[in-house]
Short mmCIF file of C-alpha atoms and ligand atoms in Angstrom, two decimals:
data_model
loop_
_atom_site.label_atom_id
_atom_site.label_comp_id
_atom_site.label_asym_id
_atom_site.label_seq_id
_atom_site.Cartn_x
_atom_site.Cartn_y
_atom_site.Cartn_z
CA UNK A 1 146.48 -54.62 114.78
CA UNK A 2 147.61 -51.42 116.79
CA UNK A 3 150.67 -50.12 118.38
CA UNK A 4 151.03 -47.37 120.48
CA UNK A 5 154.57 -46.85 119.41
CA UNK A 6 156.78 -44.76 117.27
CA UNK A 7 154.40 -42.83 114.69
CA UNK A 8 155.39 -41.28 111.61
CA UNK A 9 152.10 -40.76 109.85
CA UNK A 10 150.20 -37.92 112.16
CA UNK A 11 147.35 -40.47 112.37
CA UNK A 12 145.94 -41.48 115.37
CA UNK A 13 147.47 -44.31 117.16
CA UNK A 14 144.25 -46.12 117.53
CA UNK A 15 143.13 -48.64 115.07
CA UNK A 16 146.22 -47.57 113.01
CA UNK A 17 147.60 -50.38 110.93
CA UNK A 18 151.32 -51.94 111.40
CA UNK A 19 152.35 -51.89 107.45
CA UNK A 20 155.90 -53.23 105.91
CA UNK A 21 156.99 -52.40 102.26
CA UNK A 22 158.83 -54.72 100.05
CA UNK A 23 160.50 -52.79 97.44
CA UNK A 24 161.15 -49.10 97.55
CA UNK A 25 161.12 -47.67 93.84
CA UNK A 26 159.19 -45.90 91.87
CA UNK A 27 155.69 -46.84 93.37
CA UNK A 28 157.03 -48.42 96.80
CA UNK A 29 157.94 -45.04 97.65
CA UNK A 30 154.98 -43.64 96.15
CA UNK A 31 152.95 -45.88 98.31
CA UNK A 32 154.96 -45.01 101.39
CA UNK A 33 154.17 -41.31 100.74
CA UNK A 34 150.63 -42.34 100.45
CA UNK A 35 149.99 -44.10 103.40
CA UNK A 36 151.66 -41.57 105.44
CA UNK A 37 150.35 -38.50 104.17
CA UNK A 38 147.40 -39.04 102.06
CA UNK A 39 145.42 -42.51 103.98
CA UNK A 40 144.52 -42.59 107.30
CA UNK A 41 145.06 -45.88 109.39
CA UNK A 42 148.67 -46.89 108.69
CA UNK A 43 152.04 -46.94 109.80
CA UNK A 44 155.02 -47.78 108.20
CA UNK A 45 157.22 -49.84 110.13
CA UNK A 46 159.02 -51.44 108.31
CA UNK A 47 160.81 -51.23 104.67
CA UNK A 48 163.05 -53.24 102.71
CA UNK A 49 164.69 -53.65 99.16
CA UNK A 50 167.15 -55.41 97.34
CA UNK A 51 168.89 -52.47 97.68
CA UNK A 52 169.50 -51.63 101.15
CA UNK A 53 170.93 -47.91 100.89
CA UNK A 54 168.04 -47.07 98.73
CA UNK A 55 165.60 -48.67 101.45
CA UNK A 56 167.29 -46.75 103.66
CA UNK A 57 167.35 -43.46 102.26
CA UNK A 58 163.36 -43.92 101.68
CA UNK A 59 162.75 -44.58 105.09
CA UNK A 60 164.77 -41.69 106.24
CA UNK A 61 162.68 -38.94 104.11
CA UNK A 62 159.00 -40.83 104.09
CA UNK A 63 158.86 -43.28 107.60
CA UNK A 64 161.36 -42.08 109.87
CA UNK A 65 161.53 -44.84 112.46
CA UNK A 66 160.92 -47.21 110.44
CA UNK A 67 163.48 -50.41 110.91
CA UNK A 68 165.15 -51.46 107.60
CA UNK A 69 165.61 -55.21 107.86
CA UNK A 70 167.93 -56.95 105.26
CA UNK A 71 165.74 -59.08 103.73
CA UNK A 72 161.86 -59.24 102.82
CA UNK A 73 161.55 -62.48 104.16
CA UNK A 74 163.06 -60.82 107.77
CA UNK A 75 160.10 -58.16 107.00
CA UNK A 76 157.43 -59.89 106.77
CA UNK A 77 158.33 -62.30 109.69
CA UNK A 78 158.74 -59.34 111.83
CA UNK A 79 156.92 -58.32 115.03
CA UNK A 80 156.51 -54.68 113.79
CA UNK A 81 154.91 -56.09 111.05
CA UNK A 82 150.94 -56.53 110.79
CA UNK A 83 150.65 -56.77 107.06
CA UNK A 84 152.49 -56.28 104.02
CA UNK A 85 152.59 -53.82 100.83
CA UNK A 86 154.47 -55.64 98.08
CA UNK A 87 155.91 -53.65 95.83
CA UNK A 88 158.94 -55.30 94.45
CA UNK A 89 159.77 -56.42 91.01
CA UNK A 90 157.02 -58.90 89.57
CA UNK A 91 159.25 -61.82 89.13
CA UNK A 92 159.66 -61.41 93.22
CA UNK A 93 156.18 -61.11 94.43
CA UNK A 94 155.61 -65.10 94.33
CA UNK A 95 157.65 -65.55 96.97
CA UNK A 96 156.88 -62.56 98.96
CA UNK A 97 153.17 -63.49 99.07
CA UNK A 98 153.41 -67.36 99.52
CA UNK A 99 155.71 -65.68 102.55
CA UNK A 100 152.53 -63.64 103.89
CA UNK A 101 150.28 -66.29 103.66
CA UNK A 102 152.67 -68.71 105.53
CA UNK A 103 152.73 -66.04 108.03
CA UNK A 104 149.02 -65.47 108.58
CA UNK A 105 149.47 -61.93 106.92
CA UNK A 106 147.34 -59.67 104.82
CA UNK A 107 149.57 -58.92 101.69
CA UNK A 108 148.63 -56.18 99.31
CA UNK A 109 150.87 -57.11 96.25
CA UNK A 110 151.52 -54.42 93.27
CA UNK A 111 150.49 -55.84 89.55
CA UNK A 112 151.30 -58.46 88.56
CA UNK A 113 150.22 -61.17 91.58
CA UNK A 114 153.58 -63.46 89.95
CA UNK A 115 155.63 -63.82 86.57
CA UNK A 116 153.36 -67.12 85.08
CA UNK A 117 150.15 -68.32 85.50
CA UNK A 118 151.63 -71.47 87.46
CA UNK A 119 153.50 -69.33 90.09
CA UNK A 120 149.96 -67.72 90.65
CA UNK A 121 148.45 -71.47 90.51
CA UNK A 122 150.52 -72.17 93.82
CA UNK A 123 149.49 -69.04 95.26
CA UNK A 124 145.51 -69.69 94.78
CA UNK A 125 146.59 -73.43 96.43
CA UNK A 126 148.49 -71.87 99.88
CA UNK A 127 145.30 -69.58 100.40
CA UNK A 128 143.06 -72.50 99.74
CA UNK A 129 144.90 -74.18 102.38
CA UNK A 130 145.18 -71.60 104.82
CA UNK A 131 141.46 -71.54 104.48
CA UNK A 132 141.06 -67.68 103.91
CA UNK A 133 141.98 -64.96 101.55
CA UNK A 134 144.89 -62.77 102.52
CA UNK A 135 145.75 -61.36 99.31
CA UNK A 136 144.97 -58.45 97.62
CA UNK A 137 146.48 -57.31 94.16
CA UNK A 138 147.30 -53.59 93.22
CA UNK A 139 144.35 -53.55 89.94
CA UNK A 140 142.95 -49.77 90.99
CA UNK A 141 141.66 -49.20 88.15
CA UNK A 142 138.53 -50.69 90.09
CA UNK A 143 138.88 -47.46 92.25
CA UNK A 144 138.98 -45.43 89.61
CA UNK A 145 135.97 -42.62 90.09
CA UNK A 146 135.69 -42.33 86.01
CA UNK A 147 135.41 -46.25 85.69
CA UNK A 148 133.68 -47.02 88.23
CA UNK A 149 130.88 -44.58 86.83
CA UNK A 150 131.43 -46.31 83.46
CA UNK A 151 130.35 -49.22 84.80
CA UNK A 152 127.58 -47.52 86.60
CA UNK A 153 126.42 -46.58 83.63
CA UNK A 154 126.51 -49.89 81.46
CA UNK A 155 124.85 -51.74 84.38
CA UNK A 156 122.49 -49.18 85.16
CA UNK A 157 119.82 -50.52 82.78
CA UNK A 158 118.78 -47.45 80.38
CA UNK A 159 121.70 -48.42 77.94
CA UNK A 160 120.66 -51.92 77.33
CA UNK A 161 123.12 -54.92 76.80
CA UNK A 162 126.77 -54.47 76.42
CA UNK A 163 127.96 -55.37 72.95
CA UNK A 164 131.30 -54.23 72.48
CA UNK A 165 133.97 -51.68 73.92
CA UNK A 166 137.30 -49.75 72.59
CA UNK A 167 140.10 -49.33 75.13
CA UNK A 168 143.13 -47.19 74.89
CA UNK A 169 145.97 -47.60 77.04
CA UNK A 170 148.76 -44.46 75.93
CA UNK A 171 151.51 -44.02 77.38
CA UNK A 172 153.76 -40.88 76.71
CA UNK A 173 156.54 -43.41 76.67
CA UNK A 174 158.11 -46.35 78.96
CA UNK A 175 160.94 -46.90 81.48
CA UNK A 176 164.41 -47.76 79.72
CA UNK A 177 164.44 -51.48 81.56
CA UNK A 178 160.45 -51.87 79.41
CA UNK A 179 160.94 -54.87 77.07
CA UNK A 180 159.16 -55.58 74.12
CA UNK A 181 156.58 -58.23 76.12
CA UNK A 182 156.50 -55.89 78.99
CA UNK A 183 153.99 -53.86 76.86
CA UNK A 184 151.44 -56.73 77.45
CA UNK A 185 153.06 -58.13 81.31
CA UNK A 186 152.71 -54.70 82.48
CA UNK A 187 150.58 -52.58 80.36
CA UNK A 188 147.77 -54.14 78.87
CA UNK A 189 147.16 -56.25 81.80
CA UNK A 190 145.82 -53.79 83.42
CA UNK A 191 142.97 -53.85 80.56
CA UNK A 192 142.76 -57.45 80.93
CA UNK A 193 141.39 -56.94 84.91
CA UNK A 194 139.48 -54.11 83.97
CA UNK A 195 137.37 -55.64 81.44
CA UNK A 196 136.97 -59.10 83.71
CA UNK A 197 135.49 -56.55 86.10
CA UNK A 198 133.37 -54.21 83.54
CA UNK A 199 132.08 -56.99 82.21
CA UNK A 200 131.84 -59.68 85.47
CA UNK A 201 132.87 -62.13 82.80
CA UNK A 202 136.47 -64.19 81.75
CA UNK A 203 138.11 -63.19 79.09
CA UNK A 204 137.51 -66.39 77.33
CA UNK A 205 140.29 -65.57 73.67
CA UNK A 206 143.28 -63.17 72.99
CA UNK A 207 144.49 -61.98 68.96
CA UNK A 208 147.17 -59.78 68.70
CA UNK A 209 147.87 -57.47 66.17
CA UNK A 210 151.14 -55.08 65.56
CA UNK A 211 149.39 -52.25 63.08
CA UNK A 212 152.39 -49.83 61.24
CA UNK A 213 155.70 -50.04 63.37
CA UNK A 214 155.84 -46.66 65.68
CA UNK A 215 159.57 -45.08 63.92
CA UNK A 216 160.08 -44.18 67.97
CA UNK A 217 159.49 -47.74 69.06
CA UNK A 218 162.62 -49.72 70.20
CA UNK A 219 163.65 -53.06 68.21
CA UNK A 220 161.09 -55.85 69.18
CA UNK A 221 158.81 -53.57 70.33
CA UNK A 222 155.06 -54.19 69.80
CA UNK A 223 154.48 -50.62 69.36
CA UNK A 224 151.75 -49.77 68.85
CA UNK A 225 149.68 -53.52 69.43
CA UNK A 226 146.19 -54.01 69.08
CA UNK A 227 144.71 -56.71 71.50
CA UNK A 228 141.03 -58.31 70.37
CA UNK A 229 140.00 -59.41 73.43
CA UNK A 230 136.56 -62.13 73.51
CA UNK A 231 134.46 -62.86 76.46
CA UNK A 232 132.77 -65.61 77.29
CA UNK A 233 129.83 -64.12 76.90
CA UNK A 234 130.32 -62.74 73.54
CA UNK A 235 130.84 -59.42 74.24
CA UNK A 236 134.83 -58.15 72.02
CA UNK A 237 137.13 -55.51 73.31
CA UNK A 238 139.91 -54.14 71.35
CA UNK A 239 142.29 -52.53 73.17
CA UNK A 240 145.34 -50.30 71.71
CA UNK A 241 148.05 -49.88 73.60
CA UNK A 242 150.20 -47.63 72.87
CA UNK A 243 154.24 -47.15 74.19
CA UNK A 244 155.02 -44.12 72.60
CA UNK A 245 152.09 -41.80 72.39
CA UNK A 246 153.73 -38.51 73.51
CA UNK A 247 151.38 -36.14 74.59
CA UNK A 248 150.12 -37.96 77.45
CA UNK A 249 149.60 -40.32 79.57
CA UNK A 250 146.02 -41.10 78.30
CA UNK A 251 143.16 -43.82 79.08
CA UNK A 252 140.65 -44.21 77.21
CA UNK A 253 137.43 -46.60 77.13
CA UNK A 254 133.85 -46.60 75.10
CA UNK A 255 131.25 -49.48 75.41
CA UNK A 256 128.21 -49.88 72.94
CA UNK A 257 125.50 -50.94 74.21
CA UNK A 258 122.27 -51.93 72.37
CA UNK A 259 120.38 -48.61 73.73
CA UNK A 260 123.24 -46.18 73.63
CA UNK A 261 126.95 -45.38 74.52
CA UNK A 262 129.11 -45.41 77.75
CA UNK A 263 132.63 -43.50 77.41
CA UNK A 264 135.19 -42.55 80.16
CA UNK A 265 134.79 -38.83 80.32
CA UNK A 266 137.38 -36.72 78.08
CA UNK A 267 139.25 -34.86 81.11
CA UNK A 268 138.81 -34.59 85.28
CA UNK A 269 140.45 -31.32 85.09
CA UNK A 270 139.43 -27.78 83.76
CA UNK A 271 138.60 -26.81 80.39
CA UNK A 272 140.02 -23.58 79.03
CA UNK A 273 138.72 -21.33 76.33
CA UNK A 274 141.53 -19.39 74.42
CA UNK A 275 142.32 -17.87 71.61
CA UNK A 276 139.72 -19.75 69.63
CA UNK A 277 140.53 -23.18 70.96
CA UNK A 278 138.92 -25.17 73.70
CA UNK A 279 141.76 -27.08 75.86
CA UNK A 280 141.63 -30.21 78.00
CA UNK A 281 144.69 -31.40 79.91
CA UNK A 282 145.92 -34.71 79.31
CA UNK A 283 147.55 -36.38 82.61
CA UNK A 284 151.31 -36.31 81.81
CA UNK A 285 151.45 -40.19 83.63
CA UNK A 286 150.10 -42.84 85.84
CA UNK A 287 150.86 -41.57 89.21
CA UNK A 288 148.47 -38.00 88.20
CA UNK A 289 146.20 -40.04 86.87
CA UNK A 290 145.18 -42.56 89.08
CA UNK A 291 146.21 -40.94 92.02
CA UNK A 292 142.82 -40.87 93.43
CA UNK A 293 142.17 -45.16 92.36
CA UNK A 294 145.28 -45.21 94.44
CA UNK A 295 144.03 -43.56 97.69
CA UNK A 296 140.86 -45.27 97.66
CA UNK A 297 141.98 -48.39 97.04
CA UNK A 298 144.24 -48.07 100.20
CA UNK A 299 141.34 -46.81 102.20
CA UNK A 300 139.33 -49.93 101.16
CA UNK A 301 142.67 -52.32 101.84
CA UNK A 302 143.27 -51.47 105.44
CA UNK A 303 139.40 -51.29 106.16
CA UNK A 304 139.70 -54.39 106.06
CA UNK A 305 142.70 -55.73 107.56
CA UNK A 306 141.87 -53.30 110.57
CA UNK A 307 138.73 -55.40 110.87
CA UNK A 308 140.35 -58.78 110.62
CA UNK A 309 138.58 -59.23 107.85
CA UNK A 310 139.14 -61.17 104.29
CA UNK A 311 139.71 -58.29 101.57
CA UNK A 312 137.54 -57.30 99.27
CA UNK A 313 139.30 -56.11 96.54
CA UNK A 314 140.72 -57.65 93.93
CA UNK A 315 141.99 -61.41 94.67
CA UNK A 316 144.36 -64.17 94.23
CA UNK A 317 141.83 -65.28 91.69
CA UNK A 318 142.09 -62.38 89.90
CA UNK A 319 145.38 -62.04 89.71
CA UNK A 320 145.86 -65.38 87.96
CA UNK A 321 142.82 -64.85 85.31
CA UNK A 322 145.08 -61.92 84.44
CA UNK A 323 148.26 -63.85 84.31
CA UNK A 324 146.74 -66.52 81.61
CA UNK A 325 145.76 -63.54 79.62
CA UNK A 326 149.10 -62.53 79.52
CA UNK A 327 150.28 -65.88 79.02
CA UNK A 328 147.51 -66.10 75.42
CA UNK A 329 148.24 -62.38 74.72
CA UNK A 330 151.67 -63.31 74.38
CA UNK A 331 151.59 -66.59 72.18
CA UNK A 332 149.37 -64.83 70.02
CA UNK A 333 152.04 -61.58 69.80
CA UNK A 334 154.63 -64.15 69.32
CA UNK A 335 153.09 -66.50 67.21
CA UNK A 336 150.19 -64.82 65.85
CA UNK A 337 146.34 -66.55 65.48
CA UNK A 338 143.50 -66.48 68.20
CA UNK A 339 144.59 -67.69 71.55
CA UNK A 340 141.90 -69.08 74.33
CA UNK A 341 142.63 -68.39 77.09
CA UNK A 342 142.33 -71.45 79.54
CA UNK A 343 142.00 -71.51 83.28
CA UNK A 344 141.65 -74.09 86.12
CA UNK A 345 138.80 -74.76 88.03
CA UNK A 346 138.17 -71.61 90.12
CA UNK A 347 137.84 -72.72 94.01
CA UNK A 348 135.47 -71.99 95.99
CA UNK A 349 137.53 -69.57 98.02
CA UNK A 350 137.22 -67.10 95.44
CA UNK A 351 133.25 -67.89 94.43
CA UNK A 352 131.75 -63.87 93.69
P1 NAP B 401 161.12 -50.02 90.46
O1 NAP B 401 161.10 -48.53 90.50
O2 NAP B 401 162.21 -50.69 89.71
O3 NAP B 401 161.10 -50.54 91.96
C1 NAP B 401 161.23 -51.91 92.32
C2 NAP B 401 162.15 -51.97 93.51
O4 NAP B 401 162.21 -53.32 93.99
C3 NAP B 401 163.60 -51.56 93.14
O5 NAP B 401 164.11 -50.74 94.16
C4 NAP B 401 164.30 -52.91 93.07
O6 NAP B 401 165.68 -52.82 93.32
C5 NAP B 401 163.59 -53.64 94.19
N1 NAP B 401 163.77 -55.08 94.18
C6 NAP B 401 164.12 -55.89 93.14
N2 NAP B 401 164.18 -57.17 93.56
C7 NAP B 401 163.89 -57.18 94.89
C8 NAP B 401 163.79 -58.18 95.86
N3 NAP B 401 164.01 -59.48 95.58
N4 NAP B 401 163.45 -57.83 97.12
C9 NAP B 401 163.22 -56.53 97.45
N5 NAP B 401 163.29 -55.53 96.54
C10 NAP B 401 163.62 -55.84 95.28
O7 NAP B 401 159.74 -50.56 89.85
P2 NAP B 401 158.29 -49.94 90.07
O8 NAP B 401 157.92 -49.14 88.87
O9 NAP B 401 158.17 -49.31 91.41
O10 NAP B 401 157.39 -51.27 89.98
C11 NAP B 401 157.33 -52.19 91.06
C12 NAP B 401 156.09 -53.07 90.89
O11 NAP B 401 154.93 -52.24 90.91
C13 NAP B 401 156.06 -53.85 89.58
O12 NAP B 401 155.50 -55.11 89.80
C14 NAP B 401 155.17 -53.00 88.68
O13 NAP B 401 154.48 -53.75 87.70
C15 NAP B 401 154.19 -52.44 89.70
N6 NAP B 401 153.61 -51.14 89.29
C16 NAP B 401 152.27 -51.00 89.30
C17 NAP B 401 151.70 -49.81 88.84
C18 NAP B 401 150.20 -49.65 88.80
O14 NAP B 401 149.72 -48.90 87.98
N7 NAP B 401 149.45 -50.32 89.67
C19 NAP B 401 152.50 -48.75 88.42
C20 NAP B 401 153.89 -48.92 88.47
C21 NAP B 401 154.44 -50.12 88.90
P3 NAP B 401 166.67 -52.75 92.01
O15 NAP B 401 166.24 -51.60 91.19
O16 NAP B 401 168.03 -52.54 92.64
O17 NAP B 401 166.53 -54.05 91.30
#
C-alpha cells in the first residue's frame, strides 16, 4: 500500500498509506489535518462530500493534490485509493462501508457504524462473507490515555471486583442541526462502547430518565437524561449526559470497586494557585479533549492496514452492540420502563 507519488503530508514515501475521506466537515477535516500533520504513514489522496465546493476547498488548504471525485462511491473505487476514512453523516456510512468491503478495502468509519441496528446487521453479514474484518469504527475513547489507565486500574487486581460506575458526558452545548434523540445517537453512545469495553461485558438493559427540564434545553430535548445502564454481569452504570452544561466540555467517570475507587483524573492540564483559589481547566470541547485518543487511534488504524492486516480496534461487532443500545435507550426515552437490550448471535468473525 505505497505510492511514490504526489505527497502532501512531509512523511516519507515508504510504507505511507493511500487514504480517501468521505465527508469533509467538522471532523473530516479535522481528520485530514491529522493525518497530514500530526500521524505519520498517510496520504490523502483523495476527498469527497456531498458538497463538492466544500470538498474542494478542504483539499486545497489540508491535501493539496488530492483528486476530488464526485461521488464517494467514485472514491472508494478509485486507484489512488488504498483505504478509506468515513466521515460522512451517520445515516450515510452504511453504504459507504458495505462499499469498502465490496471493494476489498480497510474502512475506518466515524461513530456511529449505521443509523439502526439492522443496517449494522448487514454490515456484520458482508464481512462475514468476505471472510475478514475490514472495518474499524471511530470509538477513541479506547485511546484515551485517562481511560485507558482507568481501566488499568479496575483490572489491575488491588481494587477488587467492579460493582458499579458514574459517567458524565457534558457538553458546553450542541450543534444547531442536534435533535432531541441525537443526545443518545450521538452522545451517549459513546458511553455505551466505553463501558462494553471497561467492563469486557454487553450491556445487557437500558432505563431512561429526564431529571428537572434544563430552562436552556430546546423543545423535546432530553436535557439533561440520566441513562441506567445493566450489564450482563451485574455490574450498573448511570450515565448523565448533559447538552447544556456550559462551562465545559467535561467527561467524567468513577467505578467502585469492592476494595476501593477508580476515577478519571480531574484535569490533564496545569493547576494554578491564585488568589486563594486552586484552578483546573476544563477542555472547552471534544476536539481538545480527545485530541490525543484521536492521534493514537490513527497510529494504531494504519499499523495495521500498512501490514495487511485485520484491525484491531474497535469492530463491526462493536459498532452494532452500540447501535441496539441506542435502539433500547431510545424506547425507553420514548416510552419509558427498562429496556433489554437484545442482540444476534455474535459470529465468529468477531470472537475476542
Ligand atoms: P458535519 O460537520 O456536518 O460533516 C459531515 C459532512 O458530510 C458534511 O460536509 C456533509 O455535507 C457531508 N455529507 C452529507 N451526506 C453526504 C454523503 N452522502 N456523501 C458525502 N458527504 C456527505 O458533521 P461532523 O460533526 O463532521 O460529523 C460527521 C460524523 O462524524 C458523524 O457521524 C458524527 O457522529 C461523527 N463524529 C464523531 C465524533 C467523535 O467524537 N468520534 C465527533 C464528531 C463527529 P452537508 O453538510 O452539505 O450535508
Amino acid at each position: 500500500m505505497t505510492n511514490t507519488g504526489v505527497t502532501n503530508t512531509g512523511v516519507t514515501d515508504t510504507g505511507v498509506t493511500n487514504i480517501g475521506v468521505i465527508g469533509t466537515g467538522v471532523i473530516g477535516a479535522e481528520h485530514i489535518r491529522r493525518l497530514t500533520t500530526a500521524v505519520p504513514g498517510a496520504r490523502i489522496t483523495s476527498v469527497t462530500d456531498v458538497d463538492l465546493d466544500r470538498a474542494r476547498a478542504v483539499a486545497d488548504s489540508l491535501a493539496p493534490g488530492a483528486s476530488v471525485p464526485a461521488t464517494g462511491a467514485e472514491l472508494i473505487e478509485s486507484p489512488e485509493v488504498d483505504a478509506v476514512v468515513v466521515t460522512s453523516w451517520g445515516s450515510t456510512h452504511r453504504d459507504y462501508v458495505l462499499g469498502c468491503i465490496a471493494a476489498g478495502k480497510p474502512v475506518f468509519c466515524e461513530k456511529p457504524l449505521a443509523s439502526s441496528s439492522t443496517d449494522c446487521i448487514t454490515i456484520l453479514e458482508a464481512e462475514v462473507a468476505a471472510g475478514r474484518r475490514y472495518v474499524q469504527v471511530g470509538f477513541m475513547r479506547r485511546y484515551d490515555p485517562a481511560y485507558l489507565a482507568l481501566r488499568a486500574a479496575v483490572h489491575g487486581g488491588s481494587l477488587g471486583a467492579p460493582l458499579l460506575m458514574h459517567a458524565a458526558h457534558r457538553n458546553p452545548a450542541l450543534p444547531a442541526h442536534f435533535t432531541g434523540d441525537m443526545v443518545v445517537t450521538d452522545s451517549a453512545v459513546h458511553e455505551f462502547d466505553l463501558i462494553r469495553w471497561m467492563f469486557a461485558d454487553e450491556i445487557a438493559a437500558i432505563t431512561a430518565y429526564t431529571p428537572r427540564r434544563n430552562s436552556r434545553a430546546k423543545d423535546g430535548f432530553p436535557d439533561p437524561l440520566v441513562l441506567v445502564l445493566e450489564l450482563a454481569n451485574g455490574v450498573l452504570v448511570d450515565v448523565e449526559v448533559l447538552a447544556n452544561a456550559r462551562y465545559g466540555y467535561d467527561i467524567r467517570g468513577e467505578v467502585v470497586c469492592e476494595d476501593g475507587v477508580a476515577a478519571l483524573s480531574e484535569s490533564a492540564g496545569v493547576v494554578v494557585r491564585s488568589a486563594g483559589t486552586v484552578a483546573l481547566g476544563v477542555p472547552t470541547d471534544w476536539p481538545e479533549r480527545f485530541a490525543a485518543a484521536f492521534d493514537i487511534e490513527f497510529r494504531s488504524w494504519l499499523a495495521s492496514v500498512a501490514g495487511g492486516e485485520e484491525p484491531t480496534g474497535p469492530d463491526a461487532w462493536d459498532g452494532y452492540a452500540a447501535a441496539a443500545c441506542i435502539d433500547a435507550a431510545l424506547v425507553s426515552l420514548h416510552d419509558g420502563g427498562r429496556v433489554p437490550v437484545t442482540l444476534v448471535d455474535r459470529p465468529s468473525l468477531y470472537r475476542p
